[in-house]
Short mmCIF file of C-alpha atoms in Angstrom, two decimals:
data_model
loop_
_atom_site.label_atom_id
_atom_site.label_comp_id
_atom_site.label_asym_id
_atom_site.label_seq_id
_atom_site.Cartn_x
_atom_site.Cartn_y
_atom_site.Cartn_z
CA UNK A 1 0.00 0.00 0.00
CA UNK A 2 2.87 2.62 0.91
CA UNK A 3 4.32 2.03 -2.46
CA UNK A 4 1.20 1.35 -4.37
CA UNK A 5 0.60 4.32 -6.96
CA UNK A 6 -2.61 6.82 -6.32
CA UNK A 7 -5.55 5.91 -7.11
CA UNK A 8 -6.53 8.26 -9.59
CA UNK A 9 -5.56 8.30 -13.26
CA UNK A 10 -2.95 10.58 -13.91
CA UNK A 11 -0.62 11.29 -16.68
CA UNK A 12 2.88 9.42 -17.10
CA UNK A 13 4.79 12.66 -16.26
CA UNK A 14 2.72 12.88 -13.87
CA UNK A 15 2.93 9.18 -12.29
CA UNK A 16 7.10 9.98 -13.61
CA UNK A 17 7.07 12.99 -10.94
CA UNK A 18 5.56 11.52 -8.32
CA UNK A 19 8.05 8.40 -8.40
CA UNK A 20 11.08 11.17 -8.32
CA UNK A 21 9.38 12.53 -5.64
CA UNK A 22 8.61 9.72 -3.86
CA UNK A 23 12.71 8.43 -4.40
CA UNK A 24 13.89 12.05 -3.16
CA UNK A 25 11.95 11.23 0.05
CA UNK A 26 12.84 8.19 0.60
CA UNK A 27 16.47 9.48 1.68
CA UNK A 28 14.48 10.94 4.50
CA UNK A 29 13.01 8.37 6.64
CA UNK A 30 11.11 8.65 9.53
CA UNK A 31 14.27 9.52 11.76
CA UNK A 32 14.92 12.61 10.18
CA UNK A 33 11.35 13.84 10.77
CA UNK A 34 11.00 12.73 14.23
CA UNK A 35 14.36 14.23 15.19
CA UNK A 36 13.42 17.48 13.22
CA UNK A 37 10.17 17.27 15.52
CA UNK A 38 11.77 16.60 19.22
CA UNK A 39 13.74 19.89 18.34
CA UNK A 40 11.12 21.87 16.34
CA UNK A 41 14.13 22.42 13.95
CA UNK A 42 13.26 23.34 10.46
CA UNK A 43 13.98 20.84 7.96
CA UNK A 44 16.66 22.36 6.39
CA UNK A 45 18.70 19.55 4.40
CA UNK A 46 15.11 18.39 3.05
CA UNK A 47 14.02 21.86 1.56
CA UNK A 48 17.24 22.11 0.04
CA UNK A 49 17.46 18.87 -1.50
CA UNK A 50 13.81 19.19 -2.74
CA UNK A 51 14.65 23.09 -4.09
CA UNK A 52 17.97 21.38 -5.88
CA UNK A 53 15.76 19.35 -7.22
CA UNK A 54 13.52 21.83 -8.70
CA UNK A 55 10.60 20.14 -6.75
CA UNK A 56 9.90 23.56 -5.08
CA UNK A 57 9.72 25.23 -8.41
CA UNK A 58 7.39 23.61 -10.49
CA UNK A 59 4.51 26.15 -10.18
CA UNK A 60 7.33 29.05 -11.96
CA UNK A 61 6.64 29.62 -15.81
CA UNK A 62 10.10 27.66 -17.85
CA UNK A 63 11.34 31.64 -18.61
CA UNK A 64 11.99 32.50 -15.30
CA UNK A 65 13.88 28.87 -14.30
CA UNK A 66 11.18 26.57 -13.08
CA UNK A 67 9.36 23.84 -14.60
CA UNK A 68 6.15 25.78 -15.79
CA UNK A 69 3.95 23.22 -14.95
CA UNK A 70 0.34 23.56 -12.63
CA UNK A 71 -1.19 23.37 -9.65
CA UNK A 72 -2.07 19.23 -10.14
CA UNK A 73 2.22 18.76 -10.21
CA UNK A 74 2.39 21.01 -7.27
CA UNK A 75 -0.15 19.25 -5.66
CA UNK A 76 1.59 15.43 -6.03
CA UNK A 77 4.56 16.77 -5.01
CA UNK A 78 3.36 17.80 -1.38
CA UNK A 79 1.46 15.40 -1.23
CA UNK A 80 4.20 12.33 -1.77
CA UNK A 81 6.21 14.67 1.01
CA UNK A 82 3.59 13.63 3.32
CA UNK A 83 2.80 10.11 2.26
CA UNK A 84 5.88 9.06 2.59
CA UNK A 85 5.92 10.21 6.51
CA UNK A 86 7.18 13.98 6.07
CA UNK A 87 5.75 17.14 7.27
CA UNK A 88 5.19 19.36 3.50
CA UNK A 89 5.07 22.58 6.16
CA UNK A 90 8.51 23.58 5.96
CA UNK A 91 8.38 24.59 2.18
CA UNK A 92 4.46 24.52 0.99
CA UNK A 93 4.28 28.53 1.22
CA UNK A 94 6.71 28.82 -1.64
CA UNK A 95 4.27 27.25 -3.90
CA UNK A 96 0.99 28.79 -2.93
CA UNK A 97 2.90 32.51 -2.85
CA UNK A 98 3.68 31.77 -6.69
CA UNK A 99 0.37 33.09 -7.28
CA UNK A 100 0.44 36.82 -6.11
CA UNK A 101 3.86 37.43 -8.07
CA UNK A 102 2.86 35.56 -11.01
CA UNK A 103 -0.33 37.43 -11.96
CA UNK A 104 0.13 40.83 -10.36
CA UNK A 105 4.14 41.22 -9.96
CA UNK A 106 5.96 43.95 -11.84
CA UNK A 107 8.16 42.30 -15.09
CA UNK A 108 11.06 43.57 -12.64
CA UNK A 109 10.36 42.08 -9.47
CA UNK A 110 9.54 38.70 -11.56
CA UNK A 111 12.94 38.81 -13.22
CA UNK A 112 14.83 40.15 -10.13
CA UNK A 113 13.16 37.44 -7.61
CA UNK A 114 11.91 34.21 -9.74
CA UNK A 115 14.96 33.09 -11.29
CA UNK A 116 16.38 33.19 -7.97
CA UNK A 117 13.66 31.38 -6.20
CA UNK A 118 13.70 28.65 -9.15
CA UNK A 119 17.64 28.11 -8.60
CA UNK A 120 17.13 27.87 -4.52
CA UNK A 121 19.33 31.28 -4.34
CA UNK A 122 16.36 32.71 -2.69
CA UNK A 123 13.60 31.51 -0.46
CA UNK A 124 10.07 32.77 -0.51
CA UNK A 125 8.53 30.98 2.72
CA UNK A 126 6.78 33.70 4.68
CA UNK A 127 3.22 35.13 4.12
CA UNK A 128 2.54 37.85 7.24
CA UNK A 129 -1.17 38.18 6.88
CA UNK A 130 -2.90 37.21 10.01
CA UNK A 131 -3.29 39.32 12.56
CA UNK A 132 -4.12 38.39 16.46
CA UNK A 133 -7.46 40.90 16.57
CA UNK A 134 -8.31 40.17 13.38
CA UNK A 135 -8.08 36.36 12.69
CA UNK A 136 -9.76 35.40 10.02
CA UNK A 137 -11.48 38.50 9.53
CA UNK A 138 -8.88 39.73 7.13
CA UNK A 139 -10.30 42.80 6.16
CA UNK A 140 -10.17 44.12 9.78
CA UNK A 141 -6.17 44.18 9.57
CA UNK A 142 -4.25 46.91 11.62
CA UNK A 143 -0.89 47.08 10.02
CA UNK A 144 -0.33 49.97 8.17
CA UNK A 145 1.71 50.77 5.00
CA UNK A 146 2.14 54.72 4.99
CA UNK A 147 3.42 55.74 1.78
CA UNK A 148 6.53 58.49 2.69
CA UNK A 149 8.29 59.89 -0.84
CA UNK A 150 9.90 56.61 -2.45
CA UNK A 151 8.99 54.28 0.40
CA UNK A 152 6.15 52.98 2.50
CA UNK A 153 6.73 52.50 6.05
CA UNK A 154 5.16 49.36 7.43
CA UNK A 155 3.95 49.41 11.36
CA UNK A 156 1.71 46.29 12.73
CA UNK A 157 1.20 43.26 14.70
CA UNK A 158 1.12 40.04 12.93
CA UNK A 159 0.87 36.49 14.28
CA UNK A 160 1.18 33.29 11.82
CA UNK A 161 4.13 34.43 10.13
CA UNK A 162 5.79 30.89 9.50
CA UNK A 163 9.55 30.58 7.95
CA UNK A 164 10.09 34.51 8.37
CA UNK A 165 13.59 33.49 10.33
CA UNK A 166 14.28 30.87 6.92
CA UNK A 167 13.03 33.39 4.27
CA UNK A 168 15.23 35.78 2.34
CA UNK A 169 11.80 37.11 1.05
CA UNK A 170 8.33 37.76 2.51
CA UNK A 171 4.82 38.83 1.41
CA UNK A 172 3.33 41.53 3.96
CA UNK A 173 -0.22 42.70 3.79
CA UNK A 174 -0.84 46.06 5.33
CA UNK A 175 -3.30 48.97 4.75
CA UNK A 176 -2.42 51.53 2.90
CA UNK A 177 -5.98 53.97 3.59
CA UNK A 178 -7.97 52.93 6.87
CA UNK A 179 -11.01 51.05 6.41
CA UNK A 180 -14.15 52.17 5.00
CA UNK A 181 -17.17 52.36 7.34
CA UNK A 182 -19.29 50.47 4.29
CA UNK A 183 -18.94 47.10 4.63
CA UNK A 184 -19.26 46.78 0.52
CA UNK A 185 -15.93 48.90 0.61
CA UNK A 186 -14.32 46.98 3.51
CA UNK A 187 -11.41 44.87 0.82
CA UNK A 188 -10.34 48.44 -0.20
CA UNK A 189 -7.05 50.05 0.93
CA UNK A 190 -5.19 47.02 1.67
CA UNK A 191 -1.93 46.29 -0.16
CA UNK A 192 0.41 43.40 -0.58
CA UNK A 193 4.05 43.89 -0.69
CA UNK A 194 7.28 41.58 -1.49
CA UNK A 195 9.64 42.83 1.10
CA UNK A 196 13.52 41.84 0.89
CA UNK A 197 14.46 40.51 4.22
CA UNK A 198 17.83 40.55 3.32
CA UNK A 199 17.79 44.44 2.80
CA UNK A 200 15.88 44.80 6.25
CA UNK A 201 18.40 42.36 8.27
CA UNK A 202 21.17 44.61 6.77
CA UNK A 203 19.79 48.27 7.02
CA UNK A 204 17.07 48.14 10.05
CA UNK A 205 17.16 45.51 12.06
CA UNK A 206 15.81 46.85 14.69
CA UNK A 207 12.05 47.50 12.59
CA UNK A 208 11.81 43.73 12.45
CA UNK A 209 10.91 42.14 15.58
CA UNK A 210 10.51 38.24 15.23
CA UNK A 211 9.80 35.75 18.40
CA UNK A 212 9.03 32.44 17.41
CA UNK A 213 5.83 30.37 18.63
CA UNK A 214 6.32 26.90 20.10
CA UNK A 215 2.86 24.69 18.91
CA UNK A 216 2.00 21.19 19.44
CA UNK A 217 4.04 20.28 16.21
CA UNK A 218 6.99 21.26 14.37
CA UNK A 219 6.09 24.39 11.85
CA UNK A 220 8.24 27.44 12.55
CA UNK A 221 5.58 29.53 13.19
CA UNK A 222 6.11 33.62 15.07
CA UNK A 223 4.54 36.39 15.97
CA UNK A 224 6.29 39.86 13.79
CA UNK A 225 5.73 42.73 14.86
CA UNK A 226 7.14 45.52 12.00
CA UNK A 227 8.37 49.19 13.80
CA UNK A 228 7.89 51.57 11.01
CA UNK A 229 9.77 49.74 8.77
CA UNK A 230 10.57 51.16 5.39
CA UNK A 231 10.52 49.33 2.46
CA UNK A 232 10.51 50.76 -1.21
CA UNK A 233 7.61 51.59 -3.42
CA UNK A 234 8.80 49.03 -5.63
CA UNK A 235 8.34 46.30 -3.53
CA UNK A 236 4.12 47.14 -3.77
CA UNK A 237 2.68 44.45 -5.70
CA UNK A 238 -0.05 45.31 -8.57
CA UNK A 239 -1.76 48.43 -7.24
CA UNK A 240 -1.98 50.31 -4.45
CA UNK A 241 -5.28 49.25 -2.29
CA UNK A 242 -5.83 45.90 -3.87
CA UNK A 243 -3.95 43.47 -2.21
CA UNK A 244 -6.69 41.96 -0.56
CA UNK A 245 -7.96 40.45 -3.64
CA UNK A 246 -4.44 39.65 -4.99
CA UNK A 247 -4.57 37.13 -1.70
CA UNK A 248 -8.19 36.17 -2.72
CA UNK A 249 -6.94 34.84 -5.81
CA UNK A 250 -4.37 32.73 -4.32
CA UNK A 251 -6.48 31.20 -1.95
CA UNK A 252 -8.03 28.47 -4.19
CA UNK A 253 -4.16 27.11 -4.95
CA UNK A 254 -3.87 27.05 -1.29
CA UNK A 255 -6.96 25.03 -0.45
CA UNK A 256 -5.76 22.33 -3.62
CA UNK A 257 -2.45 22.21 -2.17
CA UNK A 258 -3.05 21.42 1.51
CA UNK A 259 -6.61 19.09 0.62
CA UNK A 260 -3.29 17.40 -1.33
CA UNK A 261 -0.99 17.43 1.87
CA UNK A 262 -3.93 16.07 3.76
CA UNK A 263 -4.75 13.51 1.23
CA UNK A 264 -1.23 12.42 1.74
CA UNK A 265 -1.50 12.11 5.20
CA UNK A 266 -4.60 10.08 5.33
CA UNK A 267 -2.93 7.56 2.59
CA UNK A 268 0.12 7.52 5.42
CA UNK A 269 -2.16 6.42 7.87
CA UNK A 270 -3.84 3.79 5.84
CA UNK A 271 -0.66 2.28 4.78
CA UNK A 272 0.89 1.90 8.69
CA UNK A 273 -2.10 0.83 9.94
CA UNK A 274 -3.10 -1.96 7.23
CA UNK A 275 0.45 -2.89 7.88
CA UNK A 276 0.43 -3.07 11.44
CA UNK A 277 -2.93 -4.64 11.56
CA UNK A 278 -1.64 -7.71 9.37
CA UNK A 279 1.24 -8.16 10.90
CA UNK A 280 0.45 -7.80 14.24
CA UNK A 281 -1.06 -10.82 16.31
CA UNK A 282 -3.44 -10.88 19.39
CA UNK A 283 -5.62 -14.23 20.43
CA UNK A 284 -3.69 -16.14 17.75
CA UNK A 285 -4.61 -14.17 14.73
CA UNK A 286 -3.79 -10.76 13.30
CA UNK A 287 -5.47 -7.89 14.82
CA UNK A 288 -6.90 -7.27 10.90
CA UNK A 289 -8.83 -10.06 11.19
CA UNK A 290 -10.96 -8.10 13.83
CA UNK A 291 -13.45 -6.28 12.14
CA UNK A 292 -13.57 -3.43 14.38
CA UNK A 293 -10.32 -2.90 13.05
CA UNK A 294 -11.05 -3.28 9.36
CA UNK A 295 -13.75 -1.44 9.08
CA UNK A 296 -12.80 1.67 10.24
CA UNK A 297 -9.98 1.39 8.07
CA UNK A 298 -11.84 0.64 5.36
CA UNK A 299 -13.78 3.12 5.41
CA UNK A 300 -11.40 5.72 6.06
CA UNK A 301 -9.72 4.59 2.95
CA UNK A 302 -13.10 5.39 1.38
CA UNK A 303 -13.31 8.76 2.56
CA UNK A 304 -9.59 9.16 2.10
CA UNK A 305 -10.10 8.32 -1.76
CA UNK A 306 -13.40 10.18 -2.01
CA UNK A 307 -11.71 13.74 -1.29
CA UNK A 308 -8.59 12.69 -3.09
CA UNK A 309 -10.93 12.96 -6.42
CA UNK A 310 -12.34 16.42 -5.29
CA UNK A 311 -8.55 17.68 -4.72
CA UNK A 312 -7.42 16.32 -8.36
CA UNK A 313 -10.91 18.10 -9.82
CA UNK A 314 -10.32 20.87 -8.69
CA UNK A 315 -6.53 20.96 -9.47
CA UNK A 316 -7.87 20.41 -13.45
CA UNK A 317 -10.30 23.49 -13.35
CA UNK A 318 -7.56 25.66 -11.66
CA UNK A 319 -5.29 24.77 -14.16
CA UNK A 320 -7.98 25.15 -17.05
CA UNK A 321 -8.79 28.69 -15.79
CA UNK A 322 -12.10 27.45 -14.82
CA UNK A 323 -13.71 28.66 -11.73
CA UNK A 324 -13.12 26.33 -8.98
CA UNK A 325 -14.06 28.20 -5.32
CA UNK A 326 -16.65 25.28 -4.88
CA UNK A 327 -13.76 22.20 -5.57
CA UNK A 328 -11.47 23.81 -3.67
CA UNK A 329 -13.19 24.42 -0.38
CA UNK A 330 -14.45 21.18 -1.35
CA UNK A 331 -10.89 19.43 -1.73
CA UNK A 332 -9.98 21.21 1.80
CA UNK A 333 -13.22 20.08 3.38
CA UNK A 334 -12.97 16.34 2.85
CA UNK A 335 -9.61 15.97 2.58
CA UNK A 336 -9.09 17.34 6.31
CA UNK A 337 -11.91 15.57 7.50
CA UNK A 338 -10.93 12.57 5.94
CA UNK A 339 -6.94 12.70 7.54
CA UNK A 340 -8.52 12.86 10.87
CA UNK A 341 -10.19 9.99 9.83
CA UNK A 342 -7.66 7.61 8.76
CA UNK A 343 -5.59 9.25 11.92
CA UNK A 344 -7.95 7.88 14.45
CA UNK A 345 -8.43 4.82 12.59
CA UNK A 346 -4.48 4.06 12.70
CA UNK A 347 -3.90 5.41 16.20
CA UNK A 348 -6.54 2.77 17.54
CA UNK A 349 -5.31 0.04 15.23
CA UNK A 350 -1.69 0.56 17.15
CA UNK A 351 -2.95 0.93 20.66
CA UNK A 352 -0.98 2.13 23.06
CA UNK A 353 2.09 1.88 20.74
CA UNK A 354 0.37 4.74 18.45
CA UNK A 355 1.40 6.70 21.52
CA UNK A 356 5.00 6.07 21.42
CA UNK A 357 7.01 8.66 19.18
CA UNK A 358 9.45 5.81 17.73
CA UNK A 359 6.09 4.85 16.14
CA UNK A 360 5.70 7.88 14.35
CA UNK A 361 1.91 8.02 14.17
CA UNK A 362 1.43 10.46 17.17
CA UNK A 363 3.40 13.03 15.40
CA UNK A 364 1.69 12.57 12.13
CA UNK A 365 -1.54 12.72 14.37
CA UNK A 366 -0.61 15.95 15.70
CA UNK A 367 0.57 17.28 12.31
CA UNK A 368 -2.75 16.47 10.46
CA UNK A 369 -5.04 17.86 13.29
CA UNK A 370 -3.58 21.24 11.27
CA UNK A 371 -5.99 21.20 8.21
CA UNK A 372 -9.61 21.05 10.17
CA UNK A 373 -8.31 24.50 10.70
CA UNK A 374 -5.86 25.91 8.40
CA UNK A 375 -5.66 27.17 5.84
CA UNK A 376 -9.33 28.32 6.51
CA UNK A 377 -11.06 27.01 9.62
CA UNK A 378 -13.62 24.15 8.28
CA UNK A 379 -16.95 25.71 9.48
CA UNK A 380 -15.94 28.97 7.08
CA UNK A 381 -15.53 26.56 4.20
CA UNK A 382 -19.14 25.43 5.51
CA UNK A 383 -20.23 28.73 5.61
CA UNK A 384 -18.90 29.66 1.87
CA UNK A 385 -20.44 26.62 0.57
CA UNK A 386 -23.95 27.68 2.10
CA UNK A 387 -23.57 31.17 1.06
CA UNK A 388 -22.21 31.01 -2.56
CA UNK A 389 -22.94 27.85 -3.61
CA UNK A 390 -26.19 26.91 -2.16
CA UNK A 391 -27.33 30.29 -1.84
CA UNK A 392 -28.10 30.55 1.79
CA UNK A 393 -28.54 33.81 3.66
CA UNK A 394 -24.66 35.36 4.58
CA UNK A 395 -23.66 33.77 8.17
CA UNK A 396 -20.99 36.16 8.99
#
């Protein structure tokens, strides 16, 4: 089952990338991930093995150094990085990022940064959206972007921030005019900006003010807090005031790409626990002979499978240009749901051993618990789904 291919019908260079993938990961066994865990370390000799590779760049068109390919690629690469028993967190950002900079970056800040991000020369891990007061609410942001001759100066409180302290880049959202008192004006006046860490390390240290978050798993997560940092005006991306939609349309890729890390996590879980199950013996028999073990296993393979074919349609329509909000929540929906699933399923199948970190499942446990609320917390996904696709009254 670990080795078995996915069960959806995908192209030879696709099923070809996914086998590279899968070989790449395979020279980081479960050791590496555990240790990485115990010390919350980031994952360092992984991201740069997958960057030489050019796993990291497959979303960046061929001109600028990457492999030009779409979100479906992107989306069997994380999610072979988490079948195969790793954590995709350390290095998903720099695909779902792509996005912003692709459609609304200046032709100089593509050829200045994407050739370098392609080649591993730079690293674009950190998105600072989130804010502690705000949450999820991301039009109620507080950081502000005050534009001052040829610079803005950034000031704010963000929480969220993953990577910042292993990214030489970083997209910052701020607000640029204060927010309207309509609440049909309330996306105007924010702004997205591709700040050069590098340059602020250097020149103003003291603006950038990073201290890092300990969770319940390893994902190099902080709180920032920017003190009138200054930045240029060429590191605004698109227009001035319309950031929050240049997010927006980033957030479908997103949703694909983690329903894809979850998907891989679920499969993960299948494959230990079928494997367990068989070869452990209880009574005489193996403990998969039970069928309060197989069943739940079974059927989280079912749902496992099930939201597997939501993530890969609506990978097709995103790359088609189609519209795909429905697929994607979708693809996030039952793919997180479904991880939990197959989690539960394979911690009970090991007993008391699936609480014993040499076993590996209670980090994985901990690690998928992650998509139920992020990107996007599941009952919002609920509520866009009753709102623009059933056409229920707004809940929030």
């Amino acid at each position: 089952m670990a080795d078995a291919p996915s069960t959806i019908v995908t192209t030879p260079e696709q099923e070809k990338l996914r086998g590279e993938v899968r070989e790449l990961c395979a020279r980081f066994p479960d050791e590496y991930w555990r240790e990485r865990d115990r010390a919350r370390e980031y994952p360092d000799a992984f991201v740069d093995a997958l960057t030489e590779a050019g796993y990291l760049a497959v979303l960046i068109p061929a001109e600028y150094g990457g492999g030009g390919l779409g979100i479906t690629e992107g989306s069997i690469v994380l999610e072979e990085i988490n079948r195969s028993g790793g954590h995709s967190a350390g290095c998903h950002a720099q695909m779902y990022t792509m996005g912003a900079v692709l459609k609304h970056g200046s032709q100089a800040q593509k050829q200045t940064y994407l050739p370098a991000i392609a080649d591993g020369t730079l690293r674009l891990q950190a998105f600072s959206i989130t804010e502690p007061e705000a949450g999820s609410n991301t039009t109620d942001i507080a950081t502000t972007a005050e534009r001052d001759g040829d610079e803005y100066v950034i000031s704010g409180h963000k929480n969220w921030t993953s990577r910042i302290e292993q990214s030489d880049l970083a997209l910052v959202l701020a607000r640029t005019t204060p927010r309207a008192d309509d609440p049909a004006e309330r996306t105007r006046g924010i702004s997205l900006f591709l700040v050069d860490l590098r340059d602020i390390r250097r020149d103003q240290p003291d603006t950038l003010q990073v201290t890092p978050v300990r969770t319940m798993f390893n994902y190099a997560t902080n709180e920032v807090r920017y003190h009138r940092m200054r930045v240029p005006a060429s590191a605004l991306i698109g227009e001035e005031g319309k950031g929050f939609r240049y997010v927006l349309d980033g957030w479908n890729a997103e949703r694909i790409l983690l329903a894809a890390e979850a998907v891989g996590d679920g499969y993960w879980f299948i494959a230990r626990a079928t494997a367990y199950a068989n070869n452990r013996e209880v009574f005489g028999r193996p403990i998969g002979a039970n069928q309060g073990v197989q069943f739940p296993l079974a059927r989280a393979y079912g749902q496992v499978t099930a939201a597997d074919l939501m993530r890969y349609r609506a990978a097709a329509l995103f790359d088609a240009g189609e519209k795909c909000g429905e697929q994607a929540n979708l693809a996030k929906l039952l793919a997180s749901e479904a991880s939990w699933q197959a989690a539960n399923a394979c911690l009970d199948t090991h007993g008391g051993y699936g609480f014993v970190d040499t076993w590996d499942v209670e980090r994985k446990f901990r690690e998928t618990r992650l998509y139920q609320v992020a990107p996007v917390n599941n009952n919002l996904v609920l509520a866009y789904l009753g709102q623009h696709v059933l056409g229920l009254p707004r809940s929030y």
